[in-house]
Coordinates of C-alpha atoms and ligand atoms in Angstrom, one line a residue:
Chain H
M1 CA -83.6 17.6 43.6
N2 CA -82.0 18.7 46.7
P3 CA -80.8 22.3 46.7
A4 CA -77.5 23.0 48.3
I5 CA -77.5 26.7 47.7
E6 CA -80.6 28.8 46.9
I7 CA -80.3 32.6 46.3
C8 CA -83.6 34.5 46.1
N9 CA -83.9 38.2 45.0
L10 CA -80.5 39.1 46.3
S11 CA -79.3 42.7 45.9
F12 CA -75.9 43.9 47.2
G13 CA -73.5 46.8 47.0
Y14 CA -70.5 47.9 49.0
Q15 CA -71.5 51.5 48.8
K16 CA -74.8 53.1 47.4
N17 CA -74.4 51.6 44.0
L18 CA -75.5 48.1 43.5
L19 CA -73.1 45.4 42.5
L20 CA -75.6 42.6 42.3
Q21 CA -79.3 43.2 41.6
E22 CA -82.3 40.9 42.1
V23 CA -80.1 37.8 41.6
N24 CA -81.8 34.4 41.7
L25 CA -79.9 31.1 41.4
T26 CA -80.2 27.6 42.6
I27 CA -77.3 25.1 43.0
N28 CA -78.3 21.5 43.6
K29 CA -76.4 18.8 45.6
G30 CA -73.9 17.2 43.5
D31 CA -73.6 20.1 41.0
F32 CA -70.3 21.2 39.7
V33 CA -70.8 24.9 39.1
A34 CA -68.4 27.4 37.5
F35 CA -68.7 31.2 38.1
I36 CA -67.4 33.3 35.3
G37 CA -67.4 36.9 34.4
P38 CA -65.1 39.9 34.0
N39 CA -63.0 41.3 36.8
G40 CA -65.1 43.2 39.3
S41 CA -68.4 41.6 38.3
G42 CA -69.0 40.4 41.9
K43 CA -68.0 36.7 41.8
S44 CA -65.9 36.8 45.0
T45 CA -68.4 39.1 46.6
L46 CA -71.2 36.5 46.0
L47 CA -69.1 33.8 47.6
K48 CA -68.7 36.0 50.7
L49 CA -72.4 36.7 50.8
I50 CA -73.0 32.9 50.7
L51 CA -70.6 32.4 53.6
N52 CA -72.5 35.1 55.5
T53 CA -69.3 37.3 55.9
L54 CA -71.2 40.0 53.9
K55 CA -74.8 40.9 54.5
P56 CA -77.2 41.3 51.6
K57 CA -79.1 44.6 51.2
K58 CA -82.1 42.5 50.1
G59 CA -83.1 38.9 49.5
E60 CA -82.2 35.6 51.0
I61 CA -79.6 32.9 50.8
K62 CA -80.3 29.4 51.9
L63 CA -77.6 26.8 52.6
L64 CA -78.8 23.1 52.6
G65 CA -82.3 24.5 53.2
V66 CA -81.4 26.8 56.1
P67 CA -81.1 30.7 55.8
N68 CA -77.4 31.3 55.9
F69 CA -77.4 33.6 58.9
R70 CA -78.9 30.8 60.9
F71 CA -76.6 28.2 59.5
T72 CA -74.2 26.7 62.1
D73 CA -72.7 23.5 60.5
W74 CA -69.8 25.3 58.8
T75 CA -67.8 22.1 58.5
K76 CA -70.2 21.1 55.7
V77 CA -69.4 24.2 53.8
R78 CA -65.7 25.1 53.1
Y79 CA -64.1 27.9 51.3
I80 CA -60.8 28.3 49.7
S81 CA -60.1 32.0 49.4
Q82 CA -58.5 33.8 46.4
K83 CA -55.7 34.7 48.9
V84 CA -55.1 31.4 50.4
R85 CA -51.5 31.2 49.2
E86 CA -50.6 34.6 50.5
F87 CA -48.9 33.4 53.7
N88 CA -45.5 33.8 55.1
D89 CA -43.3 31.4 53.1
S90 CA -40.8 31.0 56.0
F91 CA -43.4 29.9 58.5
P92 CA -42.2 26.7 60.0
A93 CA -45.0 24.3 59.3
T94 CA -45.1 21.0 57.6
V95 CA -48.0 19.9 55.3
K96 CA -49.1 17.5 58.0
E97 CA -49.3 20.2 60.7
L98 CA -51.2 22.5 58.4
I99 CA -53.8 19.9 57.6
A100 CA -54.0 18.8 61.2
S101 CA -54.8 22.3 62.4
N102 CA -58.1 22.2 60.5
M103 CA -59.2 19.3 62.6
Y104 CA -59.0 21.2 65.9
H105 CA -62.6 20.4 66.8
Q106 CA -62.1 16.7 66.1
M107 CA -59.2 16.5 68.6
G108 CA -59.7 15.4 72.2
F109 CA -58.9 17.3 75.4
L110 CA -55.3 17.7 74.3
K111 CA -55.4 19.4 70.8
L112 CA -52.9 16.9 69.4
V113 CA -53.1 14.5 66.4
T114 CA -54.3 11.0 67.3
P115 CA -53.6 8.0 65.1
K116 CA -57.1 8.2 63.8
L117 CA -56.8 11.7 62.7
S118 CA -53.3 11.0 61.2
K119 CA -55.0 8.4 59.0
R120 CA -57.5 11.0 57.8
I121 CA -54.7 13.3 56.9
D122 CA -53.0 10.6 54.9
Q123 CA -56.3 9.8 53.1
S124 CA -56.9 13.4 52.1
L125 CA -53.3 13.8 51.0
E126 CA -53.7 10.6 48.9
M127 CA -56.8 12.2 47.3
V128 CA -54.7 15.1 46.1
G129 CA -51.8 13.0 45.1
L130 CA -49.3 14.4 47.6
S131 CA -48.8 11.5 50.1
K132 CA -45.0 11.9 49.6
C133 CA -45.0 15.6 50.8
R134 CA -46.4 14.9 54.3
N135 CA -43.4 16.2 56.1
E136 CA -42.3 18.9 53.7
Q137 CA -42.3 22.5 54.8
I138 CA -45.3 24.2 53.3
G139 CA -43.3 27.3 52.1
N140 CA -40.9 25.0 50.0
L141 CA -43.7 23.5 47.9
S142 CA -44.7 24.9 44.4
G143 CA -47.8 27.0 44.0
G144 CA -49.7 24.1 42.5
Q145 CA -48.7 21.7 45.3
Q146 CA -49.7 24.3 47.9
Q147 CA -53.0 24.7 46.4
R148 CA -53.5 21.0 46.5
V149 CA -52.4 21.0 50.2
F150 CA -55.2 23.6 50.8
I151 CA -57.7 21.4 49.1
A152 CA -56.6 18.5 51.3
R153 CA -57.0 20.7 54.3
T154 CA -60.6 21.3 53.5
L155 CA -61.1 17.6 52.6
V156 CA -60.3 16.4 56.1
K157 CA -63.6 18.0 57.2
E158 CA -65.6 16.0 54.7
P159 CA -67.5 19.0 53.5
E160 CA -70.7 18.7 51.4
I161 CA -70.0 22.1 49.5
I162 CA -66.7 23.5 48.6
L163 CA -66.4 27.0 47.3
L164 CA -63.1 27.8 45.5
D165 CA -62.1 31.3 44.5
E166 CA -59.8 31.1 41.4
P167 CA -57.8 28.1 42.6
L168 CA -55.9 27.8 39.3
V169 CA -54.3 31.2 39.0
G170 CA -50.6 31.1 38.5
I171 CA -50.5 27.4 38.1
D172 CA -49.1 25.6 34.9
Q173 CA -51.4 23.9 32.5
K174 CA -50.5 20.4 33.6
T175 CA -51.0 21.0 37.3
Q176 CA -54.2 22.9 36.5
H177 CA -55.4 19.8 34.8
E178 CA -54.5 17.6 37.7
I179 CA -56.3 19.9 40.1
Q180 CA -59.3 19.9 37.9
Q181 CA -59.2 16.0 37.9
I182 CA -59.1 16.0 41.7
L183 CA -62.1 18.2 41.9
I184 CA -64.0 16.2 39.3
K185 CA -63.2 13.0 41.3
L186 CA -64.5 14.6 44.6
N187 CA -67.7 15.6 42.8
Q188 CA -68.3 12.2 41.1
K189 CA -67.1 9.9 43.9
L190 CA -68.2 11.7 47.0
G191 CA -71.0 13.8 45.5
T192 CA -69.4 16.9 46.8
T193 CA -71.0 20.1 45.5
I194 CA -68.4 22.3 44.0
V195 CA -68.6 26.0 43.2
M196 CA -65.5 27.3 41.4
I197 CA -64.7 30.8 40.2
S198 CA -62.6 30.5 37.1
H199 CA -61.3 32.6 34.2
N200 CA -60.3 29.5 32.3
L201 CA -63.2 29.4 30.0
E202 CA -62.0 26.6 27.7
S203 CA -61.8 24.1 30.4
I204 CA -64.9 24.7 32.4
K205 CA -67.2 23.3 29.8
G206 CA -65.6 19.9 30.3
Q207 CA -65.9 19.9 34.1
S208 CA -69.1 21.7 35.2
N209 CA -72.6 20.9 34.5
K210 CA -73.8 24.4 35.2
I211 CA -72.2 27.7 34.3
F212 CA -73.2 31.1 35.8
L213 CA -72.1 34.1 34.0
F214 CA -71.9 37.4 36.0
K215 CA -72.7 40.4 33.9
D216 CA -74.5 43.8 34.3
M217 CA -75.3 43.2 38.0
D218 CA -77.1 40.0 37.1
V219 CA -76.2 36.3 36.9
F220 CA -77.1 34.3 33.9
N221 CA -77.5 30.5 34.1
Y222 CA -76.3 28.1 31.3
T223 CA -76.1 24.3 31.3
A224 CA -72.8 23.0 30.0
K225 CA -74.6 21.7 26.8
E226 CA -75.9 25.0 25.6
F227 CA -72.8 26.9 26.7
T228 CA -70.5 28.0 23.8
V229 CA -67.6 30.4 24.0
H230 CA -65.0 31.7 21.6
L231 CA -62.7 34.7 21.3
S232 CA -63.7 37.6 19.2
K233 CA -61.2 39.4 16.8
K234 CA -60.7 42.1 19.4
G235 CA -59.8 39.4 21.9
E236 CA -63.0 39.6 24.0
W237 CA -65.0 36.5 25.2
V238 CA -68.1 35.9 23.3
V239 CA -70.5 33.6 25.2
N240 CA -73.5 32.3 23.3
N241 CA -73.1 34.9 20.8
S242 CA -73.1 38.0 23.1
Y243 CA -70.1 39.8 24.4
V244 CA -69.0 39.4 28.0
Chain X
M1 CA -43.8 34.1 65.4
F2 CA -47.3 34.6 66.6
E3 CA -49.1 37.5 64.8
I4 CA -49.3 39.4 68.1
F5 CA -45.5 39.3 68.3
S6 CA -45.0 40.6 64.8
Y7 CA -46.0 44.0 66.3
S8 CA -42.8 45.1 67.7
F9 CA -44.6 46.9 70.6
M10 CA -46.0 43.7 72.1
P11 CA -42.9 42.6 73.9
R12 CA -42.5 46.3 75.0
A13 CA -45.9 46.2 76.5
F14 CA -45.0 43.3 78.7
L15 CA -41.7 44.9 79.5
V16 CA -43.3 48.2 80.6
G17 CA -46.1 46.4 82.5
N18 CA -43.4 44.5 84.3
L19 CA -41.2 47.5 85.2
V20 CA -44.2 49.5 86.4
A21 CA -45.1 46.6 88.6
V22 CA -41.6 46.4 90.0
A23 CA -41.5 50.1 90.7
L24 CA -45.0 49.9 92.3
G25 CA -43.9 46.9 94.4
M26 CA -40.8 48.8 95.7
V27 CA -43.0 51.8 96.6
L28 CA -45.6 49.7 98.4
G29 CA -43.1 47.2 99.8
V30 CA -44.8 44.2 98.2
Y31 CA -43.1 41.3 96.7
P32 CA -43.0 42.3 93.0
V33 CA -43.4 39.0 91.0
Y34 CA -47.2 38.5 91.7
L35 CA -47.8 42.2 91.1
A36 CA -45.7 42.0 87.9
I37 CA -47.8 39.1 86.6
I38 CA -51.1 41.0 87.3
V39 CA -50.0 44.4 85.9
S40 CA -48.4 42.9 82.8
V41 CA -51.3 40.7 82.1
L42 CA -53.6 43.8 82.4
A43 CA -51.2 45.8 80.2
A44 CA -51.1 43.0 77.6
I45 CA -54.8 42.5 77.5
G46 CA -55.3 46.3 77.1
V47 CA -52.7 46.4 74.3
E48 CA -54.4 43.5 72.6
K49 CA -57.8 45.1 72.7
L50 CA -56.4 48.2 71.2
R51 CA -54.8 46.2 68.5
V52 CA -58.1 44.6 67.5
D53 CA -60.4 47.6 68.0
Y54 CA -58.3 50.4 66.5
K55 CA -56.4 48.6 63.8
D56 CA -55.6 51.7 61.9
Y57 CA -54.5 53.8 64.9
A58 CA -52.9 51.0 66.9
E59 CA -49.4 52.2 66.5
L60 CA -50.1 55.8 67.7
S61 CA -52.3 54.9 70.7
L62 CA -49.8 52.3 71.9
A63 CA -47.0 54.8 71.6
V64 CA -49.0 57.1 73.9
I65 CA -49.8 54.4 76.4
L66 CA -46.3 53.0 76.5
S67 CA -44.7 56.4 77.1
S68 CA -47.1 57.2 79.9
A69 CA -46.3 53.9 81.5
L70 CA -42.6 54.6 81.3
G71 CA -43.2 58.1 82.8
L72 CA -45.2 56.5 85.6
M73 CA -42.5 54.0 86.2
T74 CA -39.7 56.6 86.5
V75 CA -41.7 58.7 89.0
L76 CA -42.5 55.6 91.0
V77 CA -38.8 54.6 91.1
S78 CA -37.8 58.0 92.2
L79 CA -40.4 57.9 94.9
S80 CA -39.0 54.6 96.4
R81 CA -35.9 55.1 98.5
S82 CA -34.1 51.9 97.6
N83 CA -33.5 52.5 94.0
S84 CA -30.3 50.5 94.0
S85 CA -32.3 47.2 93.5
I86 CA -33.9 48.6 90.3
F87 CA -30.6 47.9 88.7
S88 CA -30.9 44.2 89.4
Y89 CA -34.5 44.2 88.0
L90 CA -33.3 45.9 84.8
F91 CA -30.3 43.7 84.2
G92 CA -31.0 40.5 86.1
S93 CA -29.4 39.0 89.2
I94 CA -29.5 35.4 90.6
S95 CA -29.5 36.9 94.0
L96 CA -33.1 38.0 93.4
V97 CA -34.3 34.4 93.3
T98 CA -35.6 33.1 96.5
P99 CA -36.3 29.6 97.6
E100 CA -40.0 30.4 97.7
D101 CA -39.8 31.1 94.0
L102 CA -38.7 27.5 93.3
W103 CA -41.9 26.3 94.9
V104 CA -44.0 28.7 92.7
I105 CA -42.2 28.0 89.5
F106 CA -42.8 24.2 89.6
P107 CA -46.7 24.3 89.4
I108 CA -46.4 27.3 87.0
S109 CA -44.3 25.4 84.5
I110 CA -46.8 22.6 84.6
F111 CA -49.6 25.1 84.0
I112 CA -47.8 26.6 81.0
V113 CA -46.6 23.3 79.4
G114 CA -50.1 21.9 80.0
G115 CA -51.7 25.1 78.5
V116 CA -49.7 24.7 75.3
L117 CA -50.6 21.0 74.9
V118 CA -54.3 21.5 75.7
F119 CA -54.5 24.2 72.9
Y120 CA -51.6 23.2 70.7
Y121 CA -53.2 23.1 67.3
G122 CA -55.2 26.1 68.2
F123 CA -52.0 28.1 68.8
F124 CA -50.7 26.7 65.5
Y125 CA -53.6 27.8 63.5
L126 CA -53.7 31.2 65.2
S127 CA -50.0 31.9 64.3
F128 CA -50.4 30.6 60.7
N129 CA -53.3 32.9 59.9
E130 CA -55.5 34.6 62.5
E131 CA -58.4 35.3 60.1
E132 CA -58.6 31.7 58.8
A133 CA -58.4 30.5 62.3
H134 CA -61.4 32.5 63.1
M135 CA -63.4 31.3 60.3
A136 CA -62.5 27.7 61.1
G137 CA -64.1 28.2 64.5
I138 CA -60.9 28.4 66.7
P139 CA -61.6 30.5 69.8
V140 CA -59.2 33.1 68.7
K141 CA -59.9 35.6 71.3
L142 CA -59.7 33.2 74.2
L143 CA -56.4 31.8 72.8
N144 CA -54.9 35.2 72.3
N145 CA -55.7 36.2 75.9
F146 CA -54.6 32.9 77.3
F147 CA -51.3 33.2 75.3
M148 CA -50.8 36.7 76.8
V149 CA -51.3 35.4 80.3
M150 CA -48.7 32.7 79.8
V151 CA -46.2 35.1 78.3
A152 CA -46.8 37.6 81.1
I153 CA -46.2 34.8 83.7
T154 CA -43.0 33.6 81.9
I155 CA -41.6 37.0 81.5
S156 CA -42.3 38.0 85.2
F157 CA -40.5 34.9 86.4
S158 CA -37.5 35.1 84.0
M159 CA -37.2 38.9 84.7
R160 CA -35.3 38.2 87.9
I161 CA -32.3 36.3 86.3
V162 CA -32.5 37.8 82.7
G163 CA -33.6 41.3 83.7
G164 CA -36.6 43.4 82.7
L165 CA -34.8 45.1 79.8
L166 CA -33.6 41.9 78.3
V167 CA -36.2 39.3 78.8
A168 CA -38.2 40.1 75.6
S169 CA -35.0 40.0 73.6
M170 CA -34.2 36.6 75.0
L171 CA -37.6 35.2 73.9
I172 CA -37.2 36.6 70.4
L173 CA -33.6 35.5 70.0
L174 CA -34.5 31.9 71.1
V175 CA -37.2 31.6 68.5
A176 CA -35.1 33.3 65.8
T177 CA -32.3 30.7 66.3
A178 CA -34.8 27.8 66.4
L179 CA -36.5 29.0 63.2
R180 CA -33.2 28.8 61.4
I181 CA -32.9 25.0 62.1
A182 CA -36.3 23.7 62.5
K183 CA -38.5 22.5 59.6
S184 CA -41.8 22.2 61.4
F185 CA -43.7 24.0 64.1
R186 CA -43.1 21.3 66.6
D187 CA -39.4 21.4 66.1
T188 CA -39.4 25.1 66.4
I189 CA -40.9 24.8 69.8
I190 CA -38.7 21.9 71.0
Y191 CA -35.5 23.7 69.8
S192 CA -36.2 26.9 71.4
I193 CA -36.9 25.1 74.8
I194 CA -33.6 23.3 74.5
L195 CA -31.7 26.4 73.4
G196 CA -33.4 28.3 76.3
I197 CA -32.3 25.9 79.0
F198 CA -28.8 25.7 77.6
S199 CA -28.2 29.4 77.2
V200 CA -29.7 30.4 80.6
N201 CA -27.7 27.8 82.3
S202 CA -24.4 28.6 80.5
G203 CA -25.1 32.4 81.0
L204 CA -25.7 31.9 84.7
F205 CA -22.6 29.8 85.1
I206 CA -20.4 32.4 83.4
S207 CA -22.0 35.3 85.3
F208 CA -21.3 33.5 88.6
Y209 CA -17.7 32.8 88.0
V210 CA -16.8 36.0 86.3
D211 CA -19.1 38.0 88.5
L212 CA -21.2 39.7 85.7
A213 CA -24.8 40.7 85.4
S214 CA -26.6 37.4 84.6
G215 CA -29.0 38.9 82.1
G216 CA -26.2 40.2 79.9
T217 CA -24.3 36.9 79.9
I218 CA -27.5 35.0 79.1
I219 CA -28.2 37.2 76.1
L220 CA -24.7 37.1 74.9
S221 CA -24.7 33.3 75.0
N222 CA -27.9 33.4 73.0
I223 CA -26.3 35.7 70.5
I224 CA -23.2 33.4 70.2
I225 CA -25.4 30.4 69.5
F226 CA -27.3 32.3 66.9
I227 CA -24.2 33.5 65.1
L228 CA -22.6 30.0 65.3
V229 CA -25.9 28.6 63.6
V230 CA -25.8 31.3 60.9
L231 CA -22.1 30.8 60.2
Y232 CA -22.5 27.0 60.1
Q233 CA -25.4 27.2 57.6
F234 CA -23.5 29.7 55.5
L235 CA -20.4 27.6 55.3
R236 CA -22.3 24.5 54.6
D237 CA -24.2 26.1 51.7
K238 CA -20.9 27.5 50.3
I239 CA -19.3 24.0 50.4
R240 CA -22.4 22.4 48.8
T241 CA -22.5 24.8 45.8
K242 CA -18.6 24.5 45.4
R243 CA -18.9 20.7 45.5
F244 CA -21.9 20.9 43.1
H245 CA -19.8 23.1 40.6
Y246 CA -16.8 20.8 41.1
L247 CA -18.9 17.7 40.3
T248 CA -20.7 19.2 37.3
S249 CA -17.4 20.5 35.8
F250 CA -16.6 16.9 35.0
R251 CA -19.8 16.4 33.1
R252 CA -18.8 18.6 30.2
Ligands
ATP301 N1 -64.3 45.2 50.7 C1 -64.7 46.0 49.7 N2 -65.1 47.2 49.8 C2 -65.5 47.9 48.8 N3 -65.5 47.6 47.5 C3 -65.2 46.3 47.3 C4 -64.7 45.4 48.3 N4 -64.4 44.3 47.8 C5 -64.6 44.3 46.5 N5 -65.1 45.6 46.1 C6 -65.6 46.1 44.8 O1 -66.6 45.2 44.4 C7 -66.4 44.9 43.0 C8 -66.5 43.4 42.8 O2 -65.4 42.8 43.4 P1 -65.2 41.2 43.5 O3 -64.0 40.9 44.2 O4 -66.5 40.5 43.9 O5 -65.0 40.9 41.9 P2 -64.6 39.6 41.2 O6 -65.7 39.3 40.2 O7 -64.3 38.5 42.2 O8 -63.4 40.1 40.3 P3 -62.0 39.2 40.1 O9 -62.3 38.4 38.8 O10 -61.1 40.4 39.7 O11 -61.6 38.4 41.2 C9 -65.1 45.5 42.5 O12 -65.3 46.6 41.8 C10 -64.4 45.8 43.8 O13 -63.7 47.0 43.7
MG302 MG1 -62.5 37.6 42.8

């Protein structure tokens, strides 16, 4: 097995108190991983640690075999933030322009879209089922469509690992399902490693092969088969017979 | 439109840089345009540095800098004997344009248009989301500074006919009008160029025949276009909803 992300004895806290303590986990290439856990348990923080925007207090993180502070090929590891849809709605940009901007480094001397890049944009829009919206203004799309555009924007870079922070929040059931199908297709057809933070516990079992539960400063690893979840009478999630 | 412009003091930084340069040029007896470019580039880069380094105190420190610059300018102007020409620099006058300028403006426009094309999608990303642009490996700092240089040059040259007080308003009005009609980033740029050419020429034409300060007439023609666009869109939406109600009233 080829590890995509390895985390070894990782400890981190924003202040003195630790948020994550002695965390160990391995994500292999081609995995579809779900991060779950209550608000404030450090899921988004761990993604930022993986991306090297936060520095661990202790321990090491390797991306594709390289310690992440020495990792340089960031086109291979893309991140869709929890706040990606918080942009100025009246910004005058079309879907095509937005996606094109992410190919800045593939453009020639003039940073403009060549026919070859234009084709790449069309392909990635087709992947997320938005070919028709190519020339729409991004602010006029629905939240679900916007999220799909942002997925398409990461796809033009042909990444090996995609990290998504709660991509399905505020999106209706049907569109959620569509986006999940897109991610599953990416994972199965292109072998893209996907790490997704989600609060949608019912649906993750069907899509992920590994589930990481964040709890008490630690991260617990379940395979999809052994993972069971139900709601207690008090409305709390019960994972494998213990409260979350 | 660009994040740096959303800080209202950015245009003021250029403006003050410009005016200080003009005043300095008058005292030293130097042709002010080149001095204006240098001083406003320095002012803008200084302000940009403050904006990045002291995010939380940016407003306050900038206010201090801008007021000191204004004070400096006033003192410099009172030092120079010929303070009649300061009026032309504040409000614009075509008589300030020399034949020599035309020879400088030509290569400079090529430089600016070329600069925009060379970094086009970099500027796009930067204005959409500076933080994401940084993470995507766009040279944010370089582009911000390059943008400042381009704006400083543009402002210094436009200042002669539009006037130092009004040139920042002109740039903002053009983009505001273009934003109302454009549906893409590219169209916003193209429309503001067309509007700019049109309003400057019509403004100059009127100012020449009616003998008014050119800066004022240019800004006024900008505003008239803006109001016409807003009015047109308002009426169009009104008629659309009316027609919609009219048509749907038959369905019942
Ligand atoms: N920049 C920061 N500075 C200080 N504390 C922070 C910062 N960001 C997050 N925290 C704190 O760290 C804890 C974990 O935050 P994190 O965003 O990782 O949680 P999360 O598991 O993603 O939660 P959610 O499900 O609500 O998104 C929270 O208690 C939060 O208040
Ligand atoms: Mg979070």
